CSV table of C-alpha atoms in Angstrom, one decimal:
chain,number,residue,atom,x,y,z
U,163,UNK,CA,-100.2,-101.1,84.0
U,164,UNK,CA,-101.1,-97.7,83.0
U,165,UNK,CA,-104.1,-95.8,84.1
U,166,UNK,CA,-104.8,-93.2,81.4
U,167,UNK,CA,-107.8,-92.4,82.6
U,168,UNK,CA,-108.2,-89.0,85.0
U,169,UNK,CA,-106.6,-90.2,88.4
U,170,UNK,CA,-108.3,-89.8,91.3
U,171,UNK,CA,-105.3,-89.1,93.7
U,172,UNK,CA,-101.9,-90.1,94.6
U,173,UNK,CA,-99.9,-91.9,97.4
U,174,UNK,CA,-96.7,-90.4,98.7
U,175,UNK,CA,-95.0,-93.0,100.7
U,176,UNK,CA,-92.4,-90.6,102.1
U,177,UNK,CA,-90.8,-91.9,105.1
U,178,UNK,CA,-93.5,-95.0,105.6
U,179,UNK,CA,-90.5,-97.2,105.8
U,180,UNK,CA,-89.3,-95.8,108.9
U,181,UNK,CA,-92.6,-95.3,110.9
U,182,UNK,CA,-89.9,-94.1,113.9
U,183,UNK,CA,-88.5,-91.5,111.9
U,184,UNK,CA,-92.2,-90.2,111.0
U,185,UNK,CA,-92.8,-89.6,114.3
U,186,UNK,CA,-89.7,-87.6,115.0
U,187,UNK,CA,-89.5,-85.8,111.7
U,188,UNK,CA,-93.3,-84.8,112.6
U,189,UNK,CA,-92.1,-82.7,115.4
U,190,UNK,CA,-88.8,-81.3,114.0
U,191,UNK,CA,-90.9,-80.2,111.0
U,192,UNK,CA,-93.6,-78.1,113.2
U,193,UNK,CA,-90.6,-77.1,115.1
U,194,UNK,CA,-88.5,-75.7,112.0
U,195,UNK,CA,-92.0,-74.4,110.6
U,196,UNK,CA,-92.4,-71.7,113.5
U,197,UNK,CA,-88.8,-70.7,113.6
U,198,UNK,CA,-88.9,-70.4,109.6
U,199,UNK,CA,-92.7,-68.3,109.7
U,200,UNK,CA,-90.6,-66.1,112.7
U,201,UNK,CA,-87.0,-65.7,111.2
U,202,UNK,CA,-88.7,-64.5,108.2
U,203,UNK,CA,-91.4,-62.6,109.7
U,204,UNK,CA,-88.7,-60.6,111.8
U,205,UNK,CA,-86.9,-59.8,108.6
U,206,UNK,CA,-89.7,-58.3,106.5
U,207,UNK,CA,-90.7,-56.2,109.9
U,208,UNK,CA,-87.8,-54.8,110.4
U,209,UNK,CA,-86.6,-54.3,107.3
U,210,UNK,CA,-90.2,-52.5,107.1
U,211,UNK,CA,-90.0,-50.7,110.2
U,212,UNK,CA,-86.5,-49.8,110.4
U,213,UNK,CA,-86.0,-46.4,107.8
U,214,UNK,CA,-82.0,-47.4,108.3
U,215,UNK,CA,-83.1,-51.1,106.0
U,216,UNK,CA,-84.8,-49.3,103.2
U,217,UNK,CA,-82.2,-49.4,100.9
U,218,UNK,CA,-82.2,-52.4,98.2
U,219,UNK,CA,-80.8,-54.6,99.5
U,220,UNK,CA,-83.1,-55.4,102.6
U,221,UNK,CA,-85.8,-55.1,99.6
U,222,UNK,CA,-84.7,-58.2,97.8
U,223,UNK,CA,-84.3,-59.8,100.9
U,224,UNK,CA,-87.8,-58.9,102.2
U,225,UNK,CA,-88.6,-60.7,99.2
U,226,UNK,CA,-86.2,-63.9,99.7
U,227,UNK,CA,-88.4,-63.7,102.8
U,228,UNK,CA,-91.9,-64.0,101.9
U,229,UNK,CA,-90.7,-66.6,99.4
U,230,UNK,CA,-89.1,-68.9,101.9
U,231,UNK,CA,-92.7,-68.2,104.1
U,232,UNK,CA,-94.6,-69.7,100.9
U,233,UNK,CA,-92.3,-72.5,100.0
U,234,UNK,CA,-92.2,-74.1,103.1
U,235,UNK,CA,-96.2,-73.4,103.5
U,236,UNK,CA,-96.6,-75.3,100.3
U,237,UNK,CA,-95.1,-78.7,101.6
U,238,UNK,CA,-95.4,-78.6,106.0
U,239,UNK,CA,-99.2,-79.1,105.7
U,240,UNK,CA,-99.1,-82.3,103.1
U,241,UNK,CA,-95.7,-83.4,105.2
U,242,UNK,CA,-97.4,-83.2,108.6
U,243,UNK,CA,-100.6,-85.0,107.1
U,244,UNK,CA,-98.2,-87.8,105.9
U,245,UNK,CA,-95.8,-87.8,109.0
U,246,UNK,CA,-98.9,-88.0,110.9
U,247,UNK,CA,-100.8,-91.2,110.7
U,248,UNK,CA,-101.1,-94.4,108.1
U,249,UNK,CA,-103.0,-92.6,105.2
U,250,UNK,CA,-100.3,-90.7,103.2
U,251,UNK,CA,-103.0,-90.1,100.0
U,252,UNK,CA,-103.2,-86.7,98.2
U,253,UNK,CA,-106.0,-85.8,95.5
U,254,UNK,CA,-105.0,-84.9,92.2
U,255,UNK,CA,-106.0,-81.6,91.8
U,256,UNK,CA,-103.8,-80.9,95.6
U,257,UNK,CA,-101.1,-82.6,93.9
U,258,UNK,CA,-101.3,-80.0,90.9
U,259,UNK,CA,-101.3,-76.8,92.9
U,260,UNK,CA,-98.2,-78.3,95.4
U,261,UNK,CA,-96.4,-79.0,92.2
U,262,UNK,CA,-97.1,-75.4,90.5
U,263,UNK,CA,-97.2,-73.6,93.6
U,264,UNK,CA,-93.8,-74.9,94.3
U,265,UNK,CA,-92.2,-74.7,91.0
U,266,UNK,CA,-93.4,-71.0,90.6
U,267,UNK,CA,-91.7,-70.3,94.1
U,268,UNK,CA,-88.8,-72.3,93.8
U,269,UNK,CA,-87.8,-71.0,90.4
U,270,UNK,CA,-88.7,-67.4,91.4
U,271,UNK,CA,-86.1,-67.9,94.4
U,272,UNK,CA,-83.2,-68.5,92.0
U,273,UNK,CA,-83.6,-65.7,89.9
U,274,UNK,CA,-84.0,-63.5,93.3
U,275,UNK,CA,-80.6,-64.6,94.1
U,276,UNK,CA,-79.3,-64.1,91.0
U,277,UNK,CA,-80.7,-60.2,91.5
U,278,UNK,CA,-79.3,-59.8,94.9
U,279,UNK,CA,-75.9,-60.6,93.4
U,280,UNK,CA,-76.2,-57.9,91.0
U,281,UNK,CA,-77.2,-55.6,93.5
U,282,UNK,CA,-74.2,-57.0,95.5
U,283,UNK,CA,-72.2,-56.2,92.7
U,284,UNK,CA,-73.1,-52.2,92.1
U,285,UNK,CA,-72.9,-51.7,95.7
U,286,UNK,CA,-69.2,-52.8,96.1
U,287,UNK,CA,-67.9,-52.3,92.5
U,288,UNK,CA,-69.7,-49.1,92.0
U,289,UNK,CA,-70.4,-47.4,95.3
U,290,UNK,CA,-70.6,-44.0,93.5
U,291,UNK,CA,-73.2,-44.4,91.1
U,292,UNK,CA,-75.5,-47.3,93.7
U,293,UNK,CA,-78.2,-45.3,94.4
U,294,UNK,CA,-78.8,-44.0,91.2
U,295,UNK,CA,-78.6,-47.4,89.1
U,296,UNK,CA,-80.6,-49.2,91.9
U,297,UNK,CA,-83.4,-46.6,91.9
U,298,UNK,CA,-86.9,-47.9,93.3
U,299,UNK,CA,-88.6,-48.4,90.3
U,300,UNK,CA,-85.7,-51.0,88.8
U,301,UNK,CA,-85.7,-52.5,92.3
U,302,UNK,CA,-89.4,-53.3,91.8
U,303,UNK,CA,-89.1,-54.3,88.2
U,304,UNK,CA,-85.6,-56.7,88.8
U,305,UNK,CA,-88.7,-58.1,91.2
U,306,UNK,CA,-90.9,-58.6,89.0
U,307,UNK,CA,-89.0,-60.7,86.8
U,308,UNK,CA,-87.8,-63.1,89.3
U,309,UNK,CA,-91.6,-63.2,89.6
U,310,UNK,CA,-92.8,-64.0,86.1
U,311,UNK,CA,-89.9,-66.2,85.4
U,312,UNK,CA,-91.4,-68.5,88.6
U,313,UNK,CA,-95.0,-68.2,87.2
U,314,UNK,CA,-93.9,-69.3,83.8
U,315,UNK,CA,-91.6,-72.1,84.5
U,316,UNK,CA,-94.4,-73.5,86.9
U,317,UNK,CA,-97.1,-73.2,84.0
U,318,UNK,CA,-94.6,-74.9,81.4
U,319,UNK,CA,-93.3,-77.9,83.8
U,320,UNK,CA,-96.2,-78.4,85.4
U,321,UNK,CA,-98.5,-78.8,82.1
U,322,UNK,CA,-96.0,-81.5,80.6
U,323,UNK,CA,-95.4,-83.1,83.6
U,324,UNK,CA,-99.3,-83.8,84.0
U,325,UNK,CA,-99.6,-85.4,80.6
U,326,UNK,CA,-97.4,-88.4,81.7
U,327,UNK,CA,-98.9,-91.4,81.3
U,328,UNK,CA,-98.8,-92.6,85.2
U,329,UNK,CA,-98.6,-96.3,86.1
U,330,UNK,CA,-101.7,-97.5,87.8
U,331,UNK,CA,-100.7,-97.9,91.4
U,332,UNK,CA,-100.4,-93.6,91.6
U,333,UNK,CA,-97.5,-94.8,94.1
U,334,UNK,CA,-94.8,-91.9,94.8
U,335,UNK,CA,-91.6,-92.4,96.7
U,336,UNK,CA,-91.8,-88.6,98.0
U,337,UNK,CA,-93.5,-86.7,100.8
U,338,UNK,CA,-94.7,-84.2,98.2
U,339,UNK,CA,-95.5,-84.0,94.6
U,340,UNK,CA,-92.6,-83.1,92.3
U,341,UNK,CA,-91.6,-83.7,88.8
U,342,UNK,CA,-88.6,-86.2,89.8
U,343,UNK,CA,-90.9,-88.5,91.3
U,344,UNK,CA,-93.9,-87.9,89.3
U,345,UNK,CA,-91.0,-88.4,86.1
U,346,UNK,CA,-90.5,-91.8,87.4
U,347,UNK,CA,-94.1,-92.8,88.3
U,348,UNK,CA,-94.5,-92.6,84.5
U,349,UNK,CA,-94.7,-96.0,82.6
U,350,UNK,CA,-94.7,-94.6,78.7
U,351,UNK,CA,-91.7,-92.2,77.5
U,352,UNK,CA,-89.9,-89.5,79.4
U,353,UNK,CA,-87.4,-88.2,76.9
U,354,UNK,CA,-89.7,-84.9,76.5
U,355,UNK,CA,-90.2,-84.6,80.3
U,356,UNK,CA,-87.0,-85.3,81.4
U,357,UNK,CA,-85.0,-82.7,78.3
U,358,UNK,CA,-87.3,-80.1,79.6
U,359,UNK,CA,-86.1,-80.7,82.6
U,360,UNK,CA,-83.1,-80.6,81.7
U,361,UNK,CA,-83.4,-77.2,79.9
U,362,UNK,CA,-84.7,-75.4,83.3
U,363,UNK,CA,-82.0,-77.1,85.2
U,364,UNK,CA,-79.7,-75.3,82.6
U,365,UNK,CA,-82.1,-71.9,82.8
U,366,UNK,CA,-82.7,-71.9,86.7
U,367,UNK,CA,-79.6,-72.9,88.0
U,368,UNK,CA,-76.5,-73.2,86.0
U,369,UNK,CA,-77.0,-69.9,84.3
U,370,UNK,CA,-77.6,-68.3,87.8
U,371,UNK,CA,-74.5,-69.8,89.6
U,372,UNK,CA,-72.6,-69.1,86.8
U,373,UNK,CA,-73.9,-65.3,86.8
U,374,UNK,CA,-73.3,-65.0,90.7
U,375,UNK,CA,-69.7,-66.3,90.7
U,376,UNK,CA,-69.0,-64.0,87.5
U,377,UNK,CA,-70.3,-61.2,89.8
U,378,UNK,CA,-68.5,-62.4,92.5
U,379,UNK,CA,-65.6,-62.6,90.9
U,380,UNK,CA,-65.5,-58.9,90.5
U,381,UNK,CA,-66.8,-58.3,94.1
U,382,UNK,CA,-63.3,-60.0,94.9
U,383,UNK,CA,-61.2,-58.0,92.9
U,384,UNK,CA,-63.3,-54.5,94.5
U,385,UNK,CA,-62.6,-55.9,98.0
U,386,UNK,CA,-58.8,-56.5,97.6
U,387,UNK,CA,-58.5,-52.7,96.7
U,388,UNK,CA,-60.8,-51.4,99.2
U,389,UNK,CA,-58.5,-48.9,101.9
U,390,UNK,CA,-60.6,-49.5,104.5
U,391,UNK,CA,-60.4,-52.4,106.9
U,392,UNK,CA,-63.8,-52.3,108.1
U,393,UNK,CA,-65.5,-51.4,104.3
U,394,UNK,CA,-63.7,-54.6,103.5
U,395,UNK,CA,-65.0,-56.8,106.8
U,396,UNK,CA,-68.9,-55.5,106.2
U,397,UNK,CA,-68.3,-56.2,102.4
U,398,UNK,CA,-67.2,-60.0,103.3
U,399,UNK,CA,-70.0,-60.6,105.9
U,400,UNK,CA,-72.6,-59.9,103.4
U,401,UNK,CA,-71.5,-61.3,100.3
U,402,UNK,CA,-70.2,-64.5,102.2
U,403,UNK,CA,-73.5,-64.8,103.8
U,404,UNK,CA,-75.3,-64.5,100.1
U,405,UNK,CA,-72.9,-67.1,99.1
U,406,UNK,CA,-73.9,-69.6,101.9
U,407,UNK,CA,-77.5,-69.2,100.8
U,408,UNK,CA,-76.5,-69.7,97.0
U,409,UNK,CA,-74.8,-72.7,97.6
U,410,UNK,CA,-77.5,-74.2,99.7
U,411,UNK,CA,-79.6,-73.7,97.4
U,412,UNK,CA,-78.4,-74.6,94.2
U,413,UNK,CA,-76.4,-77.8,95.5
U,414,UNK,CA,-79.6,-79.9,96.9
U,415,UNK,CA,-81.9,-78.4,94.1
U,416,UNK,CA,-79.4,-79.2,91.8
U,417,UNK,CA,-78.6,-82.9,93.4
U,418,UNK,CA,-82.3,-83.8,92.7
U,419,UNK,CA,-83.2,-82.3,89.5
U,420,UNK,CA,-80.0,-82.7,87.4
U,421,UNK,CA,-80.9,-87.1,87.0
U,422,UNK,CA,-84.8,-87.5,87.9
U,423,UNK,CA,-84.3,-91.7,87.1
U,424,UNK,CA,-80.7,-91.9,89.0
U,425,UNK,CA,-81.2,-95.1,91.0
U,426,UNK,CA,-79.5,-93.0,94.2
U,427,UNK,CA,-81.5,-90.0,94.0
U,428,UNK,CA,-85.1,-92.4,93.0
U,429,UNK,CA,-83.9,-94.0,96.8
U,430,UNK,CA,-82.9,-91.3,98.5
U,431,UNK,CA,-83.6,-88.0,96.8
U,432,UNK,CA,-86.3,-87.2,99.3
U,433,UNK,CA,-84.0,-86.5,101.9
U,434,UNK,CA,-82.3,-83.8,99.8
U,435,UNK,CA,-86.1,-82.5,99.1
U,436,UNK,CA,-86.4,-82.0,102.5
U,437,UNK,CA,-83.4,-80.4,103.5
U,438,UNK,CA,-84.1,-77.6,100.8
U,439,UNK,CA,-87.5,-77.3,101.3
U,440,UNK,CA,-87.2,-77.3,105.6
U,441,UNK,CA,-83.5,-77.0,106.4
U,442,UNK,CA,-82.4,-74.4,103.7
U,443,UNK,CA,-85.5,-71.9,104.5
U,444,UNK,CA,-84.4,-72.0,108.5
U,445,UNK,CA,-80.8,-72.0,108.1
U,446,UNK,CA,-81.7,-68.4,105.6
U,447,UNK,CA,-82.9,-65.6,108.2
U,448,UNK,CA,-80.2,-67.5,110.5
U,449,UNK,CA,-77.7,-66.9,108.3
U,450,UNK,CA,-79.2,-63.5,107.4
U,451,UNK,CA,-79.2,-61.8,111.0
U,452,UNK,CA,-76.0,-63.3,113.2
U,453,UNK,CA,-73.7,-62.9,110.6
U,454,UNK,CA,-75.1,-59.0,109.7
U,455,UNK,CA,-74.5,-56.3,112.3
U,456,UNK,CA,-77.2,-53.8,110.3
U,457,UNK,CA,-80.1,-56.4,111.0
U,458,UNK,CA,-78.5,-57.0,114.3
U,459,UNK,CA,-78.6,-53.3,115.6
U,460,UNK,CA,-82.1,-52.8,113.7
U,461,UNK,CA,-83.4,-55.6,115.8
U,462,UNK,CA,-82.6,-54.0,118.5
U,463,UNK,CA,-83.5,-51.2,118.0
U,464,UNK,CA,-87.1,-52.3,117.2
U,465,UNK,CA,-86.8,-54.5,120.6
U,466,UNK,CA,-86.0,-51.7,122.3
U,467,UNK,CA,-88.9,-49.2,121.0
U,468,UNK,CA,-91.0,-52.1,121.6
U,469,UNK,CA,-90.4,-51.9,125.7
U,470,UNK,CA,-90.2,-48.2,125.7
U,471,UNK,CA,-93.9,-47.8,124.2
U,472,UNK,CA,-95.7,-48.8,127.8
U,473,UNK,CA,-93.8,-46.6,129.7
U,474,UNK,CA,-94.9,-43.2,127.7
């Protein structure tokens, strides 16, 4: 049956099959929560505080910061409410800011990484001329973008995913609302819903990838020239540690948007949801600080000032 009428809500069954796993997932999740809100938190301050960090770089990556802050703030809440206890019910209009909310952040994230490649890319293949390409103002305008290309691929998915006609029982097999399972919630046709989904799979993450290996392509070819050992070894450590996050992220986003009706992915693609939208945001300022001396020594350094104020 199809309820064409304005719904009142929907029910995300999540994990409801495994009312063990709820319980332990509940406290993993406020667990990995804190330590995502204070990895990130510790980038953007000192990449703030720290006048050595205010080069580009640590700008973009303040940014990767506050996004990975808002994406997993978007799902937790809903995930802890439906972890929690037997009602696992969202209203409609929640379920249409998650779903924006997240699309907007999520797409915004890939075209960040895409940018920090490029900035990768000047600062390795063109040390000379870095600081004068990568000038604040481009900085905050290669921003921007990644930005407005979030806002609009939420406010273009998001509309035609809401004018499904959903089957009456408003039953999804997630833990929060995305197209995928909203896509096969529907009863009528999906052919539009799922092409356009196709096209920003295409736009939002084969196009990047296939931008940041191109770039890193070059980056290889720079680093087998480089004279100095150690230019080479800090060159390596932070591309390689870009690349980690790239491949994270593009392989489980990729996994669960690429087939929205595959009968693997309708059974189990929640578990890829919630390794990119938990896991992947952890594993990030992780990734970010013990492989990178510069964040390393700035944290440090910041620790240290912080003990030395009472003293004075």
């Amino acid at each position: 049956m199809i309820n064409r009428s304005f719904p009142v809500g929907f029910v995300l069954l999540g994990f409801s099959e495994w009312p063990l796993l709820e319980m332990v997932l509940f406290w993993i999740v406020i667990l990995f929560y804190i330590m995502i809100v204070f990895g990130n938190l510790t980038i953007i301050l000192i990449s703030f505080m720290d006048p050595r960090l205010h080069t580009p770089m640590y700008f973009f990556l303040s940014n990767l910061s506050v996004l990975e802050i808002c994406f997993t703030t978007t799902s937790v809440p809903q995930m802890l409410f439906n972890l929690w206890g037997p009602d696992k019910s969202i209203s409609y209009a929640g379920c249409v800011i998650q779903l924006c909310v997240f699309l907007c952040l999520g797409a915004t994230e890939g075209v960040l990484l895409v940018v920090m490649a490029f900035d990768r890319y000047i600062a390795i293949c063109q040390p000379l001329r870095y600081t004068i390409i990568m000038h604040p103002p481009l900085c905050w305008k290669l921003a921007l973008i990644a930005w407005l290309s979030g806002v609009m691929e939420s406010l273009i998915q998001s509309s035609i995913t809401f004018q499904l006609p959903f089957c009456a029982h408003h039953h999804l097999d997630d833990f929060l609302c995305e197209v995928p399972a909203l896509i096969r919630l529907a009863c009528g046709d999906t052919s539009a819903n799922e092409w356009q989904m196709t096209v920003s799979a295409v736009v939002f993450t084969i196009v990047p990838v296939g931008l940041i290996l191109t770039s890193y392509g070059y980056i290889a070819k720079a680093i087998g020239k480089m004279q100095s050992e150690e230019g080479r070894q800090k060159a390596i450590a932070t591309c390689s540690s870009h690349l980690i996050v790239v491949f994270m992220f593009y392989g489980t986003v990729a996994i669960v948007y690429t087939d929205p009706k595959n009968h693997f992915l309708s059974k189990h693609g929640k578990f890829f949801t919630f390794f990119y939208t938990i896991v992947t945001p952890l594993l990030n300022p992780l990734i970010y600080t013990l492989r990178n001396k510069e964040v390393k020594n700035a944290l440090r350094r910041l620790l240290r000032k912080g003990i030395s104020l009472p003293e004075k």
